[in-house]
């Protein structure tokens, strides 16, 4: 047993101490992540909204997050990243705990979205901090570790959220707030040094302090192509928290929340087991190869819903394939980006990438919500499958272009 454990997790030895603190901070926060997975069901089942109304609300709230994301990226490159994370977390905790004492209402939802805005604002700092505290050689392991922590709390949280959904939703908000507070305390007390690792950077990571973010992106059009590829992937991925729960509710009513909670917990469990194994197995693969593999697996898993309606065991098979694809995309995406952009712009370009992903997610929910208003759920799944094919084509184009623009990264 010890040999198996060492083989899976021994690869994470030797990283900066601060990365382990961020790992536990992410784990603690997500142990209470009970509301996000259930948001669609809260708006649908508790507040009686249609799929199109849900999409409109989430899109409107998402638009508010875009300037917060840009501000967060700007602050991440010019301010103390640790302090920024702590301040944003404290606002989030206040919103969650206030919402816990309110009845289910739009006021409660607004507090939840306010918390989400501040969590969005801190994300560029998290992403940039992981890159700062790791080297080019161990960056995949660093992001893998943080992703592992992010999902560690998701093993039980969604299932517990599904149980609390009907009669104790306020308790779920309270648990969200308290676990986020515990994460904040960990970061405040135990992260002492956030100075970037000193190493000889590859030529593509050299700082360019005098250049604007737009000049960096306009001068590296392959990065823009990558962001478009990632956004198309996100269009499909967003159905995890939108179309799947609506599909479960249409088939099973209130029991759909329980099924969806179990599926989300399975997602977290496969991440815990699969992330260290895939990190080790895929160590020799290029970033773009990992991204292509992730796109293929996520597309296949979601396309399965065209054929598996009402066959419960196959939902879990689909979720396993979906999660492996999700892990591969995570292992490829952030290392891909940080190896190809100046270190001076990590926070700002992280915020731009988050905007691309957010726009794709909210457009996806709006588009699929509109499809559901006039067509069947089967048509919606066919649209998702078509987006998956488009993503595959775009990633093949990216792989060819990337080799031309960043040849040094392909030299062994």
CSV table of N, CA, C and O in Angstrom, one decimal, residues 176-295:
chain,number,residue,atom,x,y,z
A,176,UNK,N,-20.4,26.3,3.3
A,176,UNK,CA,-19.6,27.0,2.3
A,176,UNK,C,-18.8,28.1,2.9
A,176,UNK,O,-17.6,28.3,2.7
A,177,UNK,N,-19.4,29.0,3.7
A,177,UNK,CA,-18.8,30.1,4.3
A,177,UNK,C,-17.7,29.7,5.3
A,177,UNK,O,-16.6,30.2,5.3
A,178,UNK,N,-18.0,28.7,6.2
A,178,UNK,CA,-17.0,28.3,7.2
A,178,UNK,C,-15.8,27.6,6.6
A,178,UNK,O,-14.7,27.8,7.1
A,179,UNK,N,-16.0,26.8,5.6
A,179,UNK,CA,-14.9,26.1,5.0
A,179,UNK,C,-14.0,27.1,4.2
A,179,UNK,O,-12.7,27.0,4.2
A,180,UNK,N,-14.6,28.1,3.6
A,180,UNK,CA,-13.8,29.2,2.9
A,180,UNK,C,-13.0,30.0,4.0
A,180,UNK,O,-11.8,30.3,3.7
A,181,UNK,N,-13.6,30.2,5.1
A,181,UNK,CA,-12.9,30.9,6.2
A,181,UNK,C,-11.7,30.1,6.7
A,181,UNK,O,-10.6,30.7,6.9
A,182,UNK,N,-11.9,28.8,6.8
A,182,UNK,CA,-10.7,28.0,7.2
A,182,UNK,C,-9.6,28.0,6.2
A,182,UNK,O,-8.4,28.1,6.6
A,183,UNK,N,-9.9,28.1,5.0
A,183,UNK,CA,-8.9,28.2,3.9
A,183,UNK,C,-8.2,29.6,4.0
A,183,UNK,O,-7.0,29.6,3.9
A,184,UNK,N,-8.9,30.6,4.3
A,184,UNK,CA,-8.4,31.9,4.4
A,184,UNK,C,-7.4,32.0,5.6
A,184,UNK,O,-6.3,32.6,5.5
A,185,UNK,N,-7.7,31.4,6.7
A,185,UNK,CA,-6.8,31.3,7.9
A,185,UNK,C,-5.5,30.6,7.6
A,185,UNK,O,-4.4,31.0,7.9
A,186,UNK,N,-5.7,29.5,6.8
A,186,UNK,CA,-4.5,28.7,6.4
A,186,UNK,C,-3.5,29.6,5.6
A,186,UNK,O,-2.3,29.6,5.9
A,187,UNK,N,-4.0,30.3,4.6
A,187,UNK,CA,-3.2,31.1,3.8
A,187,UNK,C,-2.6,32.3,4.6
A,187,UNK,O,-1.4,32.6,4.4
A,188,UNK,N,-3.4,32.9,5.4
A,188,UNK,CA,-2.9,34.0,6.2
A,188,UNK,C,-1.8,33.7,7.1
A,188,UNK,O,-0.8,34.4,7.3
A,189,UNK,N,-1.9,32.5,7.8
A,189,UNK,CA,-0.9,32.1,8.8
A,189,UNK,C,0.3,31.4,8.2
A,189,UNK,O,1.4,31.6,8.8
A,190,UNK,N,0.2,30.7,7.2
A,190,UNK,CA,1.3,29.8,6.8
A,190,UNK,C,2.0,30.1,5.5
A,190,UNK,O,3.0,29.5,5.2
A,191,UNK,N,1.4,31.1,4.7
A,191,UNK,CA,2.2,31.5,3.5
A,191,UNK,C,3.0,32.7,3.9
A,191,UNK,O,2.4,33.8,4.2
A,192,UNK,N,4.3,32.6,3.9
A,192,UNK,CA,5.2,33.7,4.4
A,192,UNK,C,6.0,34.3,3.2
A,192,UNK,O,6.3,35.4,3.2
A,193,UNK,N,6.3,33.4,2.2
A,193,UNK,CA,7.2,33.8,1.1
A,193,UNK,C,6.5,33.6,-0.2
A,193,UNK,O,6.2,32.5,-0.5
A,194,UNK,N,6.3,34.7,-0.9
A,194,UNK,CA,5.7,34.5,-2.3
A,194,UNK,C,6.6,35.1,-3.4
A,194,UNK,O,6.2,35.3,-4.5
A,195,UNK,N,7.9,35.2,-3.0
A,195,UNK,CA,8.9,35.6,-4.0
A,195,UNK,C,9.0,34.6,-5.1
A,195,UNK,O,9.1,33.4,-4.8
A,196,UNK,N,8.9,35.0,-6.4
A,196,UNK,CA,9.0,34.0,-7.5
A,196,UNK,C,10.3,33.2,-7.5
A,196,UNK,O,11.4,33.7,-7.0
A,197,UNK,N,10.2,32.0,-7.9
A,197,UNK,CA,11.4,31.1,-8.0
A,197,UNK,C,12.4,31.8,-9.0
A,197,UNK,O,12.0,32.2,-10.1
A,198,UNK,N,13.7,31.8,-8.6
A,198,UNK,CA,14.7,32.4,-9.4
A,198,UNK,C,15.3,31.3,-10.3
A,198,UNK,O,15.9,30.3,-9.8
A,199,UNK,N,15.1,31.4,-11.6
A,199,UNK,CA,15.7,30.4,-12.5
A,199,UNK,C,15.9,31.1,-13.9
A,199,UNK,O,15.4,32.2,-14.1
A,200,UNK,N,16.7,30.4,-14.7
A,200,UNK,CA,16.9,30.9,-16.0
A,200,UNK,C,15.6,30.6,-16.9
A,200,UNK,O,15.4,29.4,-17.2
A,201,UNK,N,14.8,31.6,-17.1
A,201,UNK,CA,13.6,31.4,-17.8
A,201,UNK,C,13.8,31.1,-19.3
A,201,UNK,O,14.8,31.5,-19.9
A,202,UNK,N,12.8,30.3,-19.9
A,202,UNK,CA,12.9,30.2,-21.3
A,202,UNK,C,12.6,31.5,-22.0
A,202,UNK,O,12.0,32.4,-21.4
A,203,UNK,N,13.1,31.7,-23.2
A,203,UNK,CA,13.0,33.0,-23.9
A,203,UNK,C,11.6,33.5,-24.0
A,203,UNK,O,11.4,34.8,-24.0
A,204,UNK,N,10.6,32.7,-24.0
A,204,UNK,CA,9.2,33.1,-24.1
A,204,UNK,C,8.6,33.7,-22.8
A,204,UNK,O,7.6,34.3,-22.8
A,205,UNK,N,9.3,33.4,-21.7
A,205,UNK,CA,8.8,33.9,-20.4
A,205,UNK,C,9.5,35.2,-19.9
A,205,UNK,O,9.2,35.6,-18.8
A,206,UNK,N,10.4,35.7,-20.7
A,206,UNK,CA,11.1,36.9,-20.3
A,206,UNK,C,10.1,38.1,-20.1
A,206,UNK,O,9.2,38.3,-20.9
A,207,UNK,N,10.3,38.8,-19.0
A,207,UNK,CA,9.4,39.9,-18.6
A,207,UNK,C,9.4,41.0,-19.7
A,207,UNK,O,10.5,41.3,-20.3
A,208,UNK,N,8.2,41.6,-19.9
A,208,UNK,CA,8.1,42.7,-20.8
A,208,UNK,C,7.2,43.8,-20.1
A,208,UNK,O,6.1,44.0,-20.5
A,209,UNK,N,7.8,44.4,-19.1
A,209,UNK,CA,7.0,45.3,-18.2
A,209,UNK,C,6.4,46.5,-19.0
A,209,UNK,O,5.4,47.0,-18.6
A,210,UNK,N,7.1,46.9,-20.1
A,210,UNK,CA,6.6,48.2,-20.7
A,210,UNK,C,5.5,47.9,-21.7
A,210,UNK,O,4.9,48.9,-22.2
A,211,UNK,N,5.2,46.7,-22.0
A,211,UNK,CA,4.2,46.4,-23.0
A,211,UNK,C,2.8,46.1,-22.4
A,211,UNK,O,2.7,45.6,-21.3
A,212,UNK,N,1.8,46.5,-23.1
A,212,UNK,CA,0.4,46.3,-22.6
A,212,UNK,C,0.0,44.9,-22.8
A,212,UNK,O,0.6,44.2,-23.6
A,213,UNK,N,-1.1,44.5,-22.1
A,213,UNK,CA,-1.6,43.1,-22.3
A,213,UNK,C,-2.0,42.9,-23.8
A,213,UNK,O,-1.8,41.8,-24.4
A,214,UNK,N,-2.7,43.9,-24.3
A,214,UNK,CA,-3.2,43.8,-25.7
A,214,UNK,C,-2.0,43.6,-26.7
A,214,UNK,O,-2.1,42.8,-27.7
A,215,UNK,N,-0.9,44.3,-26.5
A,215,UNK,CA,0.2,44.3,-27.4
A,215,UNK,C,0.8,42.9,-27.3
A,215,UNK,O,1.3,42.3,-28.3
A,216,UNK,N,0.9,42.3,-26.1
A,216,UNK,CA,1.4,40.9,-25.9
A,216,UNK,C,0.6,40.0,-26.7
A,216,UNK,O,1.1,39.1,-27.5
A,217,UNK,N,-0.8,40.1,-26.6
A,217,UNK,CA,-1.7,39.1,-27.2
A,217,UNK,C,-1.7,39.3,-28.7
A,217,UNK,O,-1.7,38.3,-29.5
A,218,UNK,N,-1.7,40.6,-29.2
A,218,UNK,CA,-1.8,40.8,-30.6
A,218,UNK,C,-0.5,40.4,-31.3
A,218,UNK,O,-0.5,40.0,-32.5
A,219,UNK,N,0.6,40.4,-30.5
A,219,UNK,CA,1.9,39.9,-31.1
A,219,UNK,C,2.1,38.4,-31.0
A,219,UNK,O,3.0,37.9,-31.6
A,220,UNK,N,1.2,37.7,-30.3
A,220,UNK,CA,1.3,36.3,-30.2
A,220,UNK,C,-0.1,35.7,-30.5
A,220,UNK,O,-0.8,35.3,-29.6
A,221,UNK,N,-0.4,35.7,-31.8
A,221,UNK,CA,-1.7,35.3,-32.2
A,221,UNK,C,-2.0,33.8,-31.9
A,221,UNK,O,-3.2,33.4,-31.8
A,222,UNK,N,-1.0,33.0,-31.7
A,222,UNK,CA,-1.2,31.6,-31.4
A,222,UNK,C,-1.9,31.5,-30.0
A,222,UNK,O,-2.7,30.6,-29.7
A,223,UNK,N,-1.5,32.4,-29.1
A,223,UNK,CA,-2.1,32.5,-27.8
A,223,UNK,C,-3.6,32.8,-27.9
A,223,UNK,O,-4.4,32.2,-27.2
A,224,UNK,N,-4.0,33.7,-28.8
A,224,UNK,CA,-5.4,34.0,-29.0
A,224,UNK,C,-6.1,32.7,-29.6
A,224,UNK,O,-7.2,32.4,-29.2
A,225,UNK,N,-5.4,32.0,-30.5
A,225,UNK,CA,-6.0,30.8,-31.0
A,225,UNK,C,-6.2,29.8,-29.9
A,225,UNK,O,-7.3,29.1,-29.8
A,226,UNK,N,-5.2,29.7,-29.0
A,226,UNK,CA,-5.4,28.8,-27.9
A,226,UNK,C,-6.6,29.1,-27.0
A,226,UNK,O,-7.4,28.3,-26.6
A,227,UNK,N,-6.8,30.4,-26.7
A,227,UNK,CA,-7.9,30.9,-25.9
A,227,UNK,C,-9.2,30.6,-26.6
A,227,UNK,O,-10.2,30.2,-25.9
A,228,UNK,N,-9.3,30.7,-27.9
A,228,UNK,CA,-10.5,30.3,-28.6
A,228,UNK,C,-10.7,28.8,-28.5
A,228,UNK,O,-11.9,28.4,-28.3
A,229,UNK,N,-9.7,28.0,-28.7
A,229,UNK,CA,-9.8,26.5,-28.5
A,229,UNK,C,-10.4,26.2,-27.1
A,229,UNK,O,-11.3,25.4,-26.9
A,230,UNK,N,-9.8,26.9,-26.1
A,230,UNK,CA,-10.1,26.6,-24.7
A,230,UNK,C,-11.6,27.0,-24.5
A,230,UNK,O,-12.3,26.4,-23.7
A,231,UNK,N,-12.0,28.1,-25.1
A,231,UNK,CA,-13.4,28.6,-25.0
A,231,UNK,C,-14.4,27.6,-25.6
A,231,UNK,O,-15.4,27.4,-25.0
A,232,UNK,N,-14.0,27.1,-26.8
A,232,UNK,CA,-14.9,26.1,-27.4
A,232,UNK,C,-15.0,24.8,-26.5
A,232,UNK,O,-16.1,24.3,-26.3
A,233,UNK,N,-13.9,24.4,-25.9
A,233,UNK,CA,-13.9,23.3,-25.0
A,233,UNK,C,-14.9,23.7,-23.8
A,233,UNK,O,-15.7,22.8,-23.4
A,234,UNK,N,-14.8,24.9,-23.3
A,234,UNK,CA,-15.6,25.3,-22.2
A,234,UNK,C,-17.1,25.3,-22.5
A,234,UNK,O,-17.9,25.1,-21.7
A,235,UNK,N,-17.4,25.6,-23.8
A,235,UNK,CA,-18.8,25.6,-24.2
A,235,UNK,C,-19.4,24.2,-23.9
A,235,UNK,O,-20.5,24.1,-23.4
A,236,UNK,N,-18.7,23.2,-24.2
A,236,UNK,CA,-19.1,21.8,-23.9
A,236,UNK,C,-19.1,21.5,-22.4
A,236,UNK,O,-20.0,21.0,-21.8
A,237,UNK,N,-17.9,21.8,-21.8
A,237,UNK,CA,-17.7,21.5,-20.4
A,237,UNK,C,-18.8,22.2,-19.5
A,237,UNK,O,-19.2,21.6,-18.5
A,238,UNK,N,-19.3,23.3,-19.9
A,238,UNK,CA,-20.3,24.1,-19.1
A,238,UNK,C,-21.5,23.3,-18.9
A,238,UNK,O,-22.3,23.5,-17.9
A,239,UNK,N,-21.8,22.3,-19.7
A,239,UNK,CA,-23.0,21.5,-19.6
A,239,UNK,C,-23.0,20.6,-18.4
A,239,UNK,O,-24.1,20.1,-18.0
A,240,UNK,N,-21.9,20.4,-17.8
A,240,UNK,CA,-21.8,19.6,-16.6
A,240,UNK,C,-22.7,20.2,-15.5
A,240,UNK,O,-23.3,19.5,-14.8
A,241,UNK,N,-22.7,21.5,-15.3
A,241,UNK,CA,-23.5,22.2,-14.3
A,241,UNK,C,-24.8,22.8,-14.8
A,241,UNK,O,-25.5,23.5,-14.1
A,242,UNK,N,-25.1,22.6,-16.1
A,242,UNK,CA,-26.3,23.2,-16.7
A,242,UNK,C,-27.2,22.1,-17.3
A,242,UNK,O,-28.3,21.8,-16.8
A,243,UNK,N,-26.8,21.5,-18.4
A,243,UNK,CA,-27.7,20.6,-19.1
A,243,UNK,C,-27.8,19.3,-18.4
A,243,UNK,O,-28.9,18.7,-18.4
A,244,UNK,N,-26.7,18.8,-17.8
A,244,UNK,CA,-26.8,17.5,-17.1
A,244,UNK,C,-27.8,17.5,-15.9
A,244,UNK,O,-28.7,16.7,-15.8
A,245,UNK,N,-27.7,18.5,-15.0
A,245,UNK,CA,-28.7,18.6,-13.9
A,245,UNK,C,-30.2,18.8,-14.4
A,245,UNK,O,-31.1,18.2,-13.9
A,246,UNK,N,-30.3,19.6,-15.5
A,246,UNK,CA,-31.7,19.8,-16.1
A,246,UNK,C,-32.2,18.5,-16.7
A,246,UNK,O,-33.4,18.1,-16.6
A,247,UNK,N,-31.3,17.7,-17.3
A,247,UNK,CA,-31.6,16.4,-17.8
A,247,UNK,C,-32.1,15.4,-16.7
A,247,UNK,O,-33.1,14.7,-16.8
A,248,UNK,N,-31.3,15.5,-15.6
A,248,UNK,CA,-31.6,14.6,-14.5
A,248,UNK,C,-33.0,14.9,-13.9
A,248,UNK,O,-33.8,14.1,-13.6
A,249,UNK,N,-33.3,16.3,-13.8
A,249,UNK,CA,-34.5,16.7,-13.2
A,249,UNK,C,-35.7,16.3,-14.1
A,249,UNK,O,-36.8,15.9,-13.7
A,250,UNK,N,-35.5,16.4,-15.5
A,250,UNK,CA,-36.6,16.1,-16.4
A,250,UNK,C,-36.9,14.6,-16.4
A,250,UNK,O,-38.1,14.2,-16.6
A,251,UNK,N,-35.9,13.8,-16.0
A,251,UNK,CA,-36.1,12.3,-16.0
A,251,UNK,C,-36.6,11.9,-14.6
A,251,UNK,O,-37.4,10.9,-14.5
A,252,UNK,N,-36.1,12.5,-13.5
A,252,UNK,CA,-36.3,11.9,-12.2
A,252,UNK,C,-36.9,12.9,-11.2
A,252,UNK,O,-37.0,12.6,-10.0
A,253,UNK,N,-37.3,14.1,-11.6
A,253,UNK,CA,-37.8,15.1,-10.7
A,253,UNK,C,-36.9,15.5,-9.6
A,253,UNK,O,-35.7,15.7,-9.8
A,254,UNK,N,-37.3,15.6,-8.3
A,254,UNK,CA,-36.5,16.0,-7.2
A,254,UNK,C,-35.4,15.0,-7.0
A,254,UNK,O,-34.3,15.4,-6.4
A,255,UNK,N,-35.6,13.7,-7.3
A,255,UNK,CA,-34.5,12.7,-7.1
A,255,UNK,C,-33.3,13.0,-8.0
A,255,UNK,O,-32.2,12.5,-7.8
A,256,UNK,N,-33.5,13.8,-9.1
A,256,UNK,CA,-32.5,14.2,-10.0
A,256,UNK,C,-31.3,14.9,-9.3
A,256,UNK,O,-30.1,14.7,-9.7
A,257,UNK,N,-31.6,15.6,-8.2
A,257,UNK,CA,-30.5,16.3,-7.4
A,257,UNK,C,-29.6,15.3,-6.8
A,257,UNK,O,-28.4,15.5,-6.7
A,258,UNK,N,-30.2,14.2,-6.3
A,258,UNK,CA,-29.4,13.1,-5.7
A,258,UNK,C,-28.5,12.5,-6.7
A,258,UNK,O,-27.3,12.3,-6.5
A,259,UNK,N,-29.1,12.1,-7.9
A,259,UNK,CA,-28.3,11.5,-8.9
A,259,UNK,C,-27.1,12.4,-9.3
A,259,UNK,O,-26.0,12.0,-9.5
A,260,UNK,N,-27.5,13.7,-9.5
A,260,UNK,CA,-26.5,14.6,-10.0
A,260,UNK,C,-25.4,14.8,-8.9
A,260,UNK,O,-24.2,15.0,-9.2
A,261,UNK,N,-25.8,14.9,-7.6
A,261,UNK,CA,-24.8,15.0,-6.6
A,261,UNK,C,-23.9,13.8,-6.5
A,261,UNK,O,-22.7,14.0,-6.4
A,262,UNK,N,-24.4,12.6,-6.8
A,262,UNK,CA,-23.5,11.4,-6.8
A,262,UNK,C,-22.6,11.4,-8.0
A,262,UNK,O,-21.4,11.1,-7.9
A,263,UNK,N,-23.1,11.9,-9.1
A,263,UNK,CA,-22.2,12.1,-10.3
A,263,UNK,C,-21.1,13.1,-10.1
A,263,UNK,O,-19.9,12.9,-10.5
A,264,UNK,N,-21.4,14.2,-9.4
A,264,UNK,CA,-20.4,15.2,-9.1
A,264,UNK,C,-19.4,14.6,-8.1
A,264,UNK,O,-18.2,14.9,-8.2
A,265,UNK,N,-19.8,13.9,-7.2
A,265,UNK,CA,-18.9,13.2,-6.2
A,265,UNK,C,-18.0,12.2,-6.9
A,265,UNK,O,-16.8,12.1,-6.6
A,266,UNK,N,-18.5,11.5,-7.9
A,266,UNK,CA,-17.7,10.6,-8.7
A,266,UNK,C,-16.7,11.4,-9.4
A,266,UNK,O,-15.5,10.9,-9.6
A,267,UNK,N,-17.1,12.5,-10.0
A,267,UNK,CA,-16.1,13.4,-10.7
A,267,UNK,C,-14.9,13.7,-9.7
A,267,UNK,O,-13.8,13.6,-10.1
A,268,UNK,N,-15.2,14.1,-8.5
A,268,UNK,CA,-14.2,14.4,-7.6
A,268,UNK,C,-13.3,13.2,-7.2
A,268,UNK,O,-12.1,13.3,-7.1
A,269,UNK,N,-14.0,12.1,-7.0
A,269,UNK,CA,-13.2,10.9,-6.7
A,269,UNK,C,-12.2,10.5,-7.8
A,269,UNK,O,-11.1,10.1,-7.5
A,270,UNK,N,-12.7,10.5,-9.1
A,270,UNK,CA,-11.9,10.2,-10.2
A,270,UNK,C,-10.7,11.2,-10.3
A,270,UNK,O,-9.6,10.8,-10.7
A,271,UNK,N,-11.0,12.4,-10.0
A,271,UNK,CA,-9.9,13.4,-10.0
A,271,UNK,C,-8.8,13.1,-9.0
A,271,UNK,O,-7.6,13.1,-9.3
A,272,UNK,N,-9.2,12.7,-7.8
A,272,UNK,CA,-8.3,12.4,-6.7
A,272,UNK,C,-7.4,11.2,-7.1
A,272,UNK,O,-6.2,11.2,-6.9
A,273,UNK,N,-8.0,10.1,-7.7
A,273,UNK,CA,-7.3,9.0,-8.1
A,273,UNK,C,-6.5,9.2,-9.4
A,273,UNK,O,-5.3,8.8,-9.6
A,274,UNK,N,-7.2,9.8,-10.3
A,274,UNK,CA,-6.6,10.0,-11.7
A,274,UNK,C,-5.6,11.1,-11.9
A,274,UNK,O,-4.7,10.9,-12.7
A,275,UNK,N,-5.7,12.2,-11.1
A,275,UNK,CA,-4.8,13.3,-11.3
A,275,UNK,C,-3.3,12.9,-11.1
A,275,UNK,O,-2.5,13.1,-12.0
A,276,UNK,N,-2.9,12.2,-10.0
A,276,UNK,CA,-1.5,11.8,-9.8
A,276,UNK,C,-1.1,10.8,-10.9
A,276,UNK,O,0.0,10.8,-11.4
A,277,UNK,N,-2.0,9.8,-11.2
A,277,UNK,CA,-1.7,8.8,-12.2
A,277,UNK,C,-1.5,9.4,-13.5
A,277,UNK,O,-0.5,9.1,-14.2
A,278,UNK,N,-2.4,10.3,-13.9
A,278,UNK,CA,-2.3,10.9,-15.3
A,278,UNK,C,-1.1,11.9,-15.3
A,278,UNK,O,-0.5,12.1,-16.4
A,279,UNK,N,-0.8,12.6,-14.2
A,279,UNK,CA,0.3,13.5,-14.2
A,279,UNK,C,1.6,12.7,-14.5
A,279,UNK,O,2.5,13.2,-15.2
A,280,UNK,N,1.7,11.6,-13.8
A,280,UNK,CA,2.9,10.7,-14.0
A,280,UNK,C,3.0,10.1,-15.4
A,280,UNK,O,4.0,10.1,-16.1
A,281,UNK,N,1.8,9.6,-15.9
A,281,UNK,CA,1.8,8.9,-17.2
A,281,UNK,C,2.0,9.9,-18.3
A,281,UNK,O,2.6,9.6,-19.3
A,282,UNK,N,1.4,11.1,-18.2
A,282,UNK,CA,1.5,12.1,-19.3
A,282,UNK,C,2.7,13.0,-19.2
A,282,UNK,O,2.8,14.0,-19.9
A,283,UNK,N,3.6,12.7,-18.3
A,283,UNK,CA,4.8,13.6,-18.1
A,283,UNK,C,5.6,13.8,-19.4
A,283,UNK,O,6.1,14.9,-19.6
A,284,UNK,N,5.6,12.8,-20.2
A,284,UNK,CA,6.4,13.0,-21.5
A,284,UNK,C,5.6,13.5,-22.6
A,284,UNK,O,6.2,13.7,-23.7
A,285,UNK,N,4.3,13.8,-22.5
A,285,UNK,CA,3.5,14.3,-23.5
A,285,UNK,C,3.6,15.9,-23.6
A,285,UNK,O,3.7,16.5,-22.5
A,286,UNK,N,3.5,16.4,-24.7
A,286,UNK,CA,3.5,17.9,-24.9
A,286,UNK,C,2.2,18.5,-24.4
A,286,UNK,O,1.1,17.8,-24.3
A,287,UNK,N,2.2,19.8,-24.1
A,287,UNK,CA,1.0,20.5,-23.6
A,287,UNK,C,-0.2,20.3,-24.6
A,287,UNK,O,-1.3,20.1,-24.2
A,288,UNK,N,0.1,20.5,-25.9
A,288,UNK,CA,-1.0,20.5,-26.9
A,288,UNK,C,-1.5,19.1,-27.0
A,288,UNK,O,-2.7,18.9,-27.3
A,289,UNK,N,-0.7,18.0,-26.9
A,289,UNK,CA,-1.2,16.7,-26.9
A,289,UNK,C,-2.2,16.4,-25.8
A,289,UNK,O,-3.2,15.7,-26.0
A,290,UNK,N,-1.9,16.9,-24.6
A,290,UNK,CA,-2.8,16.7,-23.5
A,290,UNK,C,-4.1,17.5,-23.7
A,290,UNK,O,-5.2,16.9,-23.4
A,291,UNK,N,-4.0,18.6,-24.3
A,291,UNK,CA,-5.2,19.4,-24.6
A,291,UNK,C,-6.1,18.7,-25.6
A,291,UNK,O,-7.3,18.7,-25.5
A,292,UNK,N,-5.5,18.1,-26.6
A,292,UNK,CA,-6.3,17.4,-27.6
A,292,UNK,C,-6.9,16.2,-27.0
A,292,UNK,O,-8.1,15.9,-27.3
A,293,UNK,N,-6.2,15.4,-26.2
A,293,UNK,CA,-6.8,14.3,-25.5
A,293,UNK,C,-8.0,14.7,-24.6
A,293,UNK,O,-9.0,14.0,-24.6
A,294,UNK,N,-7.8,15.8,-23.9
A,294,UNK,CA,-8.9,16.3,-23.1
A,294,UNK,C,-10.2,16.6,-23.9
A,294,UNK,O,-11.3,16.3,-23.5
A,295,UNK,N,-10.0,17.3,-25.0
A,295,UNK,CA,-11.1,17.6,-25.9
A,295,UNK,C,-11.8,16.4,-26.4
A,295,UNK,O,-13.0,16.3,-26.4
